[in-house]
Amino acid sequence: MPNPIATFDTTEGVIKCEIYLDKMPITASNFIDLANTGFYNGLHFHRVIPNFMDQFGCPYSKDPKSQRSGTGGPPDGAFKNLATGAMEKRSNGGNIKDEFAAKISNEPGTLSMANTGQPNSGGSQFFMNVVHNDFLDWFSPGESKHPVFGKVIDKASFDTMVKISKVRTKDDCPLTPVKMKSVTVA
């Protein structure tokens, strides 16, 4: 069975990504569950940096001017691992366990889990790499450990990621909010 495709419909354009359910089943299943429940709909990109990445997925970013943007996650609960059928948990503020399963580098166009820098602190936030950020690979030396769970499927999608990364910002927050109208997975 082929991996699912996520469609991110933003105010700056559409981004389509393959979600690596086959290689990163916990992280992918968490993302798919949140997308299917509408968690991401109406949120805003809260941190964008040209030649780096676009960060998204904080529930506080529903208000694009919120000072709490970047600090939130999903509610605690459970979701089904779509690869194994097992139930997985979100706990301690909606966090999932780190999944260091596949050695996939943070290349341009990839989706990667954001976290607080502490183990097992990823939940709903992720970022879209617009350059090769291999220093963020979970298998690289250093503190930052960010597993990749998807990648763009076409140049138009990557171009939209880059476009978002280049919007005017103040303190890395877009001056004109970039809204995620919807995220669907098929």
Short mmCIF file of C-alpha atoms in Angstrom, two decimals:
data_model
loop_
_atom_site.label_atom_id
_atom_site.label_comp_id
_atom_site.label_asym_id
_atom_site.label_seq_id
_atom_site.Cartn_x
_atom_site.Cartn_y
_atom_site.Cartn_z
CA MET A 1 0.00 0.00 0.00
CA PRO A 2 1.45 3.41 -0.93
CA ASN A 3 2.13 6.02 1.73
CA PRO A 4 -0.59 8.64 2.30
CA ILE A 5 -0.38 12.12 0.78
CA ALA A 6 -1.07 15.18 2.94
CA THR A 7 -2.41 18.32 1.28
CA PHE A 8 -1.64 21.55 3.14
CA ASP A 9 -3.93 24.32 1.85
CA THR A 10 -2.35 27.60 2.98
CA THR A 11 -3.02 31.26 2.20
CA GLU A 12 0.26 31.20 0.23
CA GLY A 13 -0.57 28.12 -1.85
CA VAL A 14 -0.89 24.34 -1.67
CA ILE A 15 1.80 21.95 -0.45
CA LYS A 16 1.53 18.19 -1.06
CA CYS A 17 3.72 15.77 0.87
CA GLU A 18 4.16 12.04 1.11
CA ILE A 19 3.84 10.98 4.76
CA TYR A 20 6.30 8.21 5.65
CA LEU A 21 3.89 5.85 7.40
CA ASP A 22 6.07 2.91 6.29
CA LYS A 23 9.30 4.28 7.82
CA MET A 24 8.06 6.46 10.72
CA PRO A 25 4.76 4.87 11.80
CA ILE A 26 4.36 6.52 15.22
CA THR A 27 5.20 10.04 14.09
CA ALA A 28 3.22 9.68 10.85
CA SER A 29 0.19 8.21 12.64
CA ASN A 30 0.26 11.04 15.18
CA PHE A 31 0.32 13.63 12.38
CA ILE A 32 -2.45 11.86 10.40
CA ASP A 33 -4.65 11.60 13.50
CA LEU A 34 -4.25 15.32 14.22
CA ALA A 35 -4.91 16.23 10.58
CA ASN A 36 -7.99 13.99 10.37
CA THR A 37 -9.49 15.53 13.52
CA GLY A 38 -9.06 19.06 12.12
CA PHE A 39 -6.45 20.03 14.73
CA TYR A 40 -4.31 21.94 12.21
CA ASN A 41 -7.11 23.76 10.40
CA GLY A 42 -7.07 27.51 11.02
CA LEU A 43 -3.62 27.60 12.65
CA HIS A 44 -0.87 29.96 11.43
CA PHE A 45 2.82 29.51 10.74
CA HIS A 46 4.38 31.03 13.86
CA ARG A 47 8.08 30.91 12.90
CA VAL A 48 9.54 31.25 9.42
CA ILE A 49 13.19 31.81 8.58
CA PRO A 50 14.51 32.16 5.01
CA ASN A 51 17.17 29.63 4.05
CA PHE A 52 16.12 27.49 7.02
CA MET A 53 12.51 26.41 7.64
CA ASP A 54 8.79 27.12 8.24
CA GLN A 55 7.42 26.04 11.65
CA PHE A 56 3.79 25.22 12.26
CA GLY A 57 1.37 23.26 14.45
CA CYS A 58 1.01 25.17 17.74
CA PRO A 59 -2.63 25.44 18.85
CA TYR A 60 -1.97 28.93 20.26
CA SER A 61 -1.19 30.11 16.72
CA LYS A 62 -4.91 30.16 15.92
CA ASP A 63 -4.43 33.77 17.02
CA PRO A 64 -1.49 34.79 14.81
CA LYS A 65 -0.49 37.52 17.28
CA SER A 66 -0.47 35.25 20.36
CA GLN A 67 2.69 35.54 22.47
CA ARG A 68 2.20 31.85 23.33
CA SER A 69 2.62 30.69 19.71
CA GLY A 70 5.28 28.01 19.59
CA THR A 71 4.69 26.78 23.13
CA GLY A 72 1.65 24.51 22.76
CA GLY A 73 0.79 21.00 21.71
CA PRO A 74 -2.20 18.72 21.31
CA PRO A 75 -4.26 17.41 24.22
CA ASP A 76 -3.15 14.24 25.97
CA GLY A 77 -4.85 11.13 24.65
CA ALA A 78 -4.39 8.14 22.38
CA PHE A 79 -4.19 7.50 18.67
CA LYS A 80 -3.91 4.38 16.54
CA ASN A 81 -0.59 3.41 14.98
CA LEU A 82 -1.82 2.97 11.41
CA ALA A 83 1.04 0.61 10.53
CA THR A 84 0.79 -1.82 13.46
CA GLY A 85 -2.73 -1.28 14.81
CA ALA A 86 -1.35 -0.65 18.31
CA MET A 87 -2.54 2.28 20.39
CA GLU A 88 -0.01 5.04 21.03
CA LYS A 89 -0.14 7.74 23.72
CA ARG A 90 0.17 11.51 23.82
CA SER A 91 1.08 12.57 27.35
CA ASN A 92 2.76 15.28 29.41
CA GLY A 93 1.31 18.06 27.29
CA GLY A 94 0.42 16.06 24.17
CA ASN A 95 3.91 14.68 23.57
CA ILE A 96 4.72 11.46 21.74
CA LYS A 97 7.76 9.28 22.19
CA ASP A 98 10.72 10.07 19.95
CA GLU A 99 10.83 7.81 16.93
CA PHE A 100 14.37 7.26 15.76
CA ALA A 101 13.53 4.53 13.27
CA ALA A 102 14.64 5.66 9.81
CA LYS A 103 17.80 7.61 9.03
CA ILE A 104 16.20 10.25 6.81
CA SER A 105 18.07 13.54 6.64
CA ASN A 106 16.45 16.98 7.05
CA GLU A 107 16.77 17.70 3.33
CA PRO A 108 14.99 20.48 1.41
CA GLY A 109 11.26 19.78 1.24
CA THR A 110 11.11 17.40 4.21
CA LEU A 111 8.74 17.56 7.19
CA SER A 112 10.40 17.15 10.58
CA MET A 113 9.15 16.99 14.16
CA ALA A 114 9.75 20.06 16.29
CA ASN A 115 10.41 19.63 20.00
CA THR A 116 11.60 21.52 23.06
CA GLY A 117 15.09 20.05 22.90
CA GLN A 118 14.19 17.52 25.58
CA PRO A 119 13.61 13.83 24.79
CA ASN A 120 10.03 12.81 23.95
CA SER A 121 8.79 16.41 23.68
CA GLY A 122 7.34 16.46 20.15
CA GLY A 123 3.57 16.64 19.74
CA SER A 124 1.84 18.63 17.01
CA GLN A 125 4.51 21.09 15.91
CA PHE A 126 6.68 20.37 12.92
CA PHE A 127 8.73 22.27 10.41
CA MET A 128 9.22 22.28 6.66
CA ASN A 129 12.90 22.38 5.69
CA VAL A 130 13.73 24.72 2.80
CA VAL A 131 17.47 23.87 2.82
CA HIS A 132 19.49 20.84 3.92
CA ASN A 133 19.53 21.14 7.71
CA ASP A 134 21.55 18.00 8.40
CA PHE A 135 22.68 19.38 11.77
CA LEU A 136 19.08 18.68 12.90
CA ASP A 137 19.19 14.99 11.98
CA TRP A 138 18.52 12.75 14.97
CA PHE A 139 21.54 10.65 13.96
CA SER A 140 23.96 13.59 13.70
CA PRO A 141 26.27 14.73 16.52
CA GLY A 142 24.86 17.45 18.72
CA GLU A 143 21.83 18.20 20.83
CA SER A 144 19.08 18.77 18.22
CA LYS A 145 17.24 15.59 17.30
CA HIS A 146 14.44 16.05 14.76
CA PRO A 147 13.09 12.97 12.95
CA VAL A 148 11.80 13.42 9.38
CA PHE A 149 8.36 11.98 8.64
CA GLY A 150 7.51 13.23 5.14
CA LYS A 151 8.59 15.07 2.00
CA VAL A 152 7.12 17.20 -0.78
CA ILE A 153 6.00 15.34 -3.88
CA ASP A 154 6.47 18.09 -6.47
CA LYS A 155 8.37 21.29 -7.27
CA ALA A 156 5.26 23.50 -6.91
CA SER A 157 4.87 22.31 -3.31
CA PHE A 158 8.52 23.01 -2.53
CA ASP A 159 8.23 26.44 -4.16
CA THR A 160 5.32 27.22 -1.81
CA MET A 161 7.44 26.19 1.20
CA VAL A 162 10.20 28.55 0.04
CA LYS A 163 7.67 31.33 -0.59
CA ILE A 164 6.39 31.02 2.99
CA SER A 165 9.95 31.12 4.34
CA LYS A 166 10.54 34.45 2.60
CA VAL A 167 7.53 36.43 3.87
CA ARG A 168 8.34 39.57 5.82
CA THR A 169 8.73 38.88 9.53
CA LYS A 170 9.39 40.47 12.87
CA ASP A 171 11.27 38.19 15.29
CA ASP A 172 10.73 35.32 12.78
CA CYS A 173 6.92 35.71 12.98
CA PRO A 174 5.15 36.62 9.71
CA LEU A 175 3.92 40.24 9.66
CA THR A 176 1.07 39.16 7.39
CA PRO A 177 -0.20 35.91 8.92
CA VAL A 178 0.17 32.74 6.83
CA LYS A 179 -2.84 30.57 7.63
CA MET A 180 -3.29 26.84 7.22
CA LYS A 181 -6.79 26.70 5.84
CA SER A 182 -6.85 22.92 5.99
CA VAL A 183 -4.74 19.78 6.14
CA THR A 184 -6.19 16.66 4.55
CA VAL A 185 -4.66 13.21 4.23
CA ALA A 186 -5.61 10.69 1.55
#
